[in-house]
């Protein structure tokens, strides 16, 4: 799984999530904001995090060539978050998503990483529409999504999730 592209920004390296990133993913999946705004994935051990990577991340990466990227801060090689492009059931276009450990929020890393992912989505992966969904309460994500140029379009529901979600879109 190491033959997929890595992307760089001024301060960050974005590389496809690997099995060896399971401990980081376990921590991220269990942060209060992840559970509140994205949902509890019931991943509570490193072994379960490894399986989550194998089952949820690798198939799309192999099929489409893009997926979930680990965000590493260049300055100290800290694993700080994830950002990626996802082919999600019930979403028009390819969904962009991002999450950070709490101590790395509010430093501009989200915009820097997501802007790079939007750019490569359109220009390297030839995606014609990038979408985003967020809960009504997740104001920080809404601000970032709008800063990226995505426009709010409607309230939607996705399969197996009764919560109303805000749907945003940006077309090339």
mmCIF file of C-alpha atoms in Angstrom:
data_model
loop_
_atom_site.group_PDB
_atom_site.id
_atom_site.type_symbol
_atom_site.label_atom_id
_atom_site.label_comp_id
_atom_site.label_asym_id
_atom_site.label_seq_id
_atom_site.Cartn_x
_atom_site.Cartn_y
_atom_site.Cartn_z
ATOM 1 C CA UNK A 1 0.000 0.000 0.000
ATOM 2 C CA UNK A 2 3.001 2.332 -0.121
ATOM 3 C CA UNK A 3 2.830 3.013 -3.866
ATOM 4 C CA UNK A 4 0.153 5.714 -3.590
ATOM 5 C CA UNK A 5 0.946 9.413 -3.807
ATOM 6 C CA UNK A 6 1.965 11.583 -0.910
ATOM 7 C CA UNK A 7 1.265 15.320 -1.025
ATOM 8 C CA UNK A 8 3.070 18.195 0.649
ATOM 9 C CA UNK A 9 2.167 21.715 1.688
ATOM 10 C CA UNK A 10 4.296 24.358 3.350
ATOM 11 C CA UNK A 11 3.939 22.790 6.811
ATOM 12 C CA UNK A 12 2.393 19.378 6.216
ATOM 13 C CA UNK A 13 2.829 15.985 4.573
ATOM 14 C CA UNK A 14 -0.346 14.129 3.566
ATOM 15 C CA UNK A 15 0.196 10.417 3.019
ATOM 16 C CA UNK A 16 -2.209 7.501 2.670
ATOM 17 C CA UNK A 17 -3.086 5.952 6.026
ATOM 18 C CA UNK A 18 -1.134 2.751 6.703
ATOM 19 C CA UNK A 19 -1.460 -0.104 9.198
ATOM 20 C CA UNK A 20 1.391 1.376 11.253
ATOM 21 C CA UNK A 21 -0.811 4.454 11.844
ATOM 22 C CA UNK A 22 -3.359 2.408 13.828
ATOM 23 C CA UNK A 23 -2.399 3.803 17.252
ATOM 24 C CA UNK A 24 -2.864 7.359 15.983
ATOM 25 C CA UNK A 25 -6.187 6.469 14.351
ATOM 26 C CA UNK A 26 -7.385 4.812 17.546
ATOM 27 C CA UNK A 27 -6.727 8.053 19.436
ATOM 28 C CA UNK A 28 -8.411 10.210 16.773
ATOM 29 C CA UNK A 29 -11.519 8.023 16.423
ATOM 30 C CA UNK A 30 -12.111 8.293 20.147
ATOM 31 C CA UNK A 31 -11.776 12.048 20.596
ATOM 32 C CA UNK A 32 -14.947 13.710 21.903
ATOM 33 C CA UNK A 33 -15.372 15.828 18.737
ATOM 34 C CA UNK A 34 -15.059 12.789 16.435
ATOM 35 C CA UNK A 35 -17.654 10.879 18.418
ATOM 36 C CA UNK A 36 -19.993 13.891 18.607
ATOM 37 C CA UNK A 37 -19.750 15.130 14.998
ATOM 38 C CA UNK A 38 -18.731 12.071 12.974
ATOM 39 C CA UNK A 39 -19.915 9.181 15.079
ATOM 40 C CA UNK A 40 -18.649 6.409 17.307
ATOM 41 C CA UNK A 41 -16.896 3.823 15.160
ATOM 42 C CA UNK A 42 -16.634 1.351 18.056
ATOM 43 C CA UNK A 43 -12.877 1.056 17.613
ATOM 44 C CA UNK A 44 -11.299 0.544 21.034
ATOM 45 C CA UNK A 45 -8.064 -1.362 20.457
ATOM 46 C CA UNK A 46 -5.076 -1.049 18.146
ATOM 47 C CA UNK A 47 -6.109 -4.354 16.526
ATOM 48 C CA UNK A 48 -9.576 -2.901 15.785
ATOM 49 C CA UNK A 49 -7.937 0.246 14.370
ATOM 50 C CA UNK A 50 -5.773 -1.919 12.098
ATOM 51 C CA UNK A 51 -8.900 -3.731 10.878
ATOM 52 C CA UNK A 52 -10.672 -0.387 10.341
ATOM 53 C CA UNK A 53 -7.800 0.743 8.107
ATOM 54 C CA UNK A 54 -7.856 -2.554 6.163
ATOM 55 C CA UNK A 55 -11.635 -2.693 5.727
ATOM 56 C CA UNK A 56 -12.665 0.981 5.513
ATOM 57 C CA UNK A 57 -9.652 2.709 3.966
ATOM 58 C CA UNK A 58 -7.618 0.340 1.799
ATOM 59 C CA UNK A 59 -10.432 -0.786 -0.556
ATOM 60 C CA UNK A 60 -11.233 2.742 -1.784
ATOM 61 C CA UNK A 61 -7.559 3.641 -2.062
ATOM 62 C CA UNK A 62 -6.961 0.550 -4.211
ATOM 63 C CA UNK A 63 -10.107 1.111 -6.304
ATOM 64 C CA UNK A 64 -9.963 4.878 -6.879
ATOM 65 C CA UNK A 65 -6.352 5.826 -6.107
ATOM 66 C CA UNK A 66 -7.306 8.247 -3.337
ATOM 67 C CA UNK A 67 -8.850 8.060 0.095
ATOM 68 C CA UNK A 68 -7.896 8.939 3.652
ATOM 69 C CA UNK A 69 -4.608 10.778 4.210
ATOM 70 C CA UNK A 70 -2.692 10.983 7.458
ATOM 71 C CA UNK A 71 -1.542 14.545 8.129
ATOM 72 C CA UNK A 72 1.989 14.833 9.507
ATOM 73 C CA UNK A 73 3.472 18.138 10.647
ATOM 74 C CA UNK A 74 6.849 18.627 8.933
ATOM 75 C CA UNK A 75 8.397 20.545 11.844
ATOM 76 C CA UNK A 76 8.405 17.569 14.229
ATOM 77 C CA UNK A 77 6.830 14.625 12.361
ATOM 78 C CA UNK A 78 3.785 14.730 14.661
ATOM 79 C CA UNK A 79 0.719 12.898 13.388
ATOM 80 C CA UNK A 80 -1.934 15.584 13.784
ATOM 81 C CA UNK A 81 -5.044 14.565 11.838
ATOM 82 C CA UNK A 82 -6.590 13.158 8.696
ATOM 83 C CA UNK A 83 -8.058 14.625 5.536
ATOM 84 C CA UNK A 84 -9.355 12.769 2.547
ATOM 85 C CA UNK A 85 -11.701 12.215 -0.319
ATOM 86 C CA UNK A 86 -14.388 9.591 0.107
ATOM 87 C CA UNK A 87 -16.829 7.919 -2.233
ATOM 88 C CA UNK A 88 -19.768 7.770 0.207
ATOM 89 C CA UNK A 89 -23.145 6.192 -0.344
ATOM 90 C CA UNK A 90 -25.875 8.825 -0.478
ATOM 91 C CA UNK A 91 -23.560 11.727 -1.347
ATOM 92 C CA UNK A 92 -23.444 13.419 -4.746
ATOM 93 C CA UNK A 93 -19.837 13.907 -5.794
ATOM 94 C CA UNK A 94 -16.785 12.898 -3.796
ATOM 95 C CA UNK A 95 -16.953 13.853 -0.119
ATOM 96 C CA UNK A 96 -14.084 15.694 1.570
ATOM 97 C CA UNK A 97 -13.622 15.027 5.256
ATOM 98 C CA UNK A 98 -11.122 16.057 7.911
ATOM 99 C CA UNK A 99 -10.444 15.599 11.612
ATOM 100 C CA UNK A 100 -7.664 16.645 13.977
ATOM 101 C CA UNK A 101 -6.475 15.816 17.435
ATOM 102 C CA UNK A 102 -7.714 18.640 19.697
ATOM 103 C CA UNK A 103 -4.274 20.089 20.380
ATOM 104 C CA UNK A 104 -3.741 20.701 16.645
ATOM 105 C CA UNK A 105 -7.000 22.548 15.979
ATOM 106 C CA UNK A 106 -7.088 26.320 15.408
ATOM 107 C CA UNK A 107 -3.624 26.495 13.806
ATOM 108 C CA UNK A 108 -4.695 26.634 10.149
ATOM 109 C CA UNK A 109 -3.696 23.019 9.480
ATOM 110 C CA UNK A 110 -7.238 22.054 8.494
ATOM 111 C CA UNK A 111 -7.468 24.665 5.775
ATOM 112 C CA UNK A 112 -3.922 23.997 4.549
ATOM 113 C CA UNK A 113 -4.520 20.238 4.274
ATOM 114 C CA UNK A 114 -8.063 20.456 2.888
ATOM 115 C CA UNK A 115 -7.103 23.079 0.302
ATOM 116 C CA UNK A 116 -4.370 20.733 -0.962
ATOM 117 C CA UNK A 117 -6.811 17.809 -1.084
ATOM 118 C CA UNK A 118 -9.360 19.882 -3.051
ATOM 119 C CA UNK A 119 -6.615 20.911 -5.475
ATOM 120 C CA UNK A 120 -5.369 17.373 -6.098
ATOM 121 C CA UNK A 121 -8.934 16.083 -6.227
ATOM 122 C CA UNK A 122 -9.744 18.370 -9.131
ATOM 123 C CA UNK A 123 -6.359 18.484 -10.875
ATOM 124 C CA UNK A 124 -4.783 15.056 -10.319
ATOM 125 C CA UNK A 125 -7.746 12.753 -9.766
ATOM 126 C CA UNK A 126 -10.047 14.598 -12.222
ATOM 127 C CA UNK A 127 -12.950 14.715 -9.799
ATOM 128 C CA UNK A 128 -15.667 17.003 -11.155
ATOM 129 C CA UNK A 129 -17.570 17.644 -7.905
ATOM 130 C CA UNK A 130 -16.327 17.780 -4.330
ATOM 131 C CA UNK A 131 -18.941 17.694 -1.599
ATOM 132 C CA UNK A 132 -18.951 17.921 2.164
ATOM 133 C CA UNK A 133 -21.409 17.058 4.885
ATOM 134 C CA UNK A 134 -21.519 18.219 8.463
ATOM 135 C CA UNK A 135 -23.847 18.246 11.411
ATOM 136 C CA UNK A 136 -25.791 21.429 12.056
ATOM 137 C CA UNK A 137 -23.869 21.958 15.307
ATOM 138 C CA UNK A 138 -20.377 21.619 13.807
ATOM 139 C CA UNK A 139 -19.805 25.308 13.139
ATOM 140 C CA UNK A 140 -15.987 24.971 12.911
ATOM 141 C CA UNK A 141 -16.283 22.457 10.064
ATOM 142 C CA UNK A 142 -18.902 24.586 8.320
ATOM 143 C CA UNK A 143 -16.553 27.579 8.392
ATOM 144 C CA UNK A 144 -13.686 25.536 6.951
ATOM 145 C CA UNK A 145 -15.890 24.005 4.251
ATOM 146 C CA UNK A 146 -17.096 27.461 3.208
ATOM 147 C CA UNK A 147 -13.546 28.866 3.280
ATOM 148 C CA UNK A 148 -12.620 26.114 0.796
ATOM 149 C CA UNK A 149 -15.266 27.510 -1.575
ATOM 150 C CA UNK A 150 -17.963 24.884 -1.104
ATOM 151 C CA UNK A 151 -21.501 26.276 -0.999
ATOM 152 C CA UNK A 152 -24.343 25.097 1.216
ATOM 153 C CA UNK A 153 -27.034 23.482 -0.925
ATOM 154 C CA UNK A 154 -29.495 21.543 1.232
ATOM 155 C CA UNK A 155 -30.192 19.364 4.245
ATOM 156 C CA UNK A 156 -29.764 15.649 3.483
ATOM 157 C CA UNK A 157 -29.784 12.272 5.172
ATOM 158 C CA UNK A 158 -27.387 9.492 4.293
ATOM 159 C CA UNK A 159 -28.178 5.752 4.447
ATOM 160 C CA UNK A 160 -28.284 4.261 7.964
ATOM 161 C CA UNK A 161 -28.035 7.685 9.627
ATOM 162 C CA UNK A 162 -31.229 9.492 10.667
ATOM 163 C CA UNK A 163 -29.428 12.775 11.487
ATOM 164 C CA UNK A 164 -30.064 15.784 9.250
ATOM 165 C CA UNK A 165 -26.776 16.865 7.663
ATOM 166 C CA UNK A 166 -25.755 20.068 5.921
ATOM 167 C CA UNK A 167 -24.648 19.296 2.340
ATOM 168 C CA UNK A 168 -22.118 21.507 0.544
ATOM 169 C CA UNK A 169 -20.757 21.260 -2.977
ATOM 170 C CA UNK A 170 -18.111 22.686 -5.277
ATOM 171 C CA UNK A 171 -17.883 21.851 -8.965
ATOM 172 C CA UNK A 172 -14.856 22.210 -11.140
#
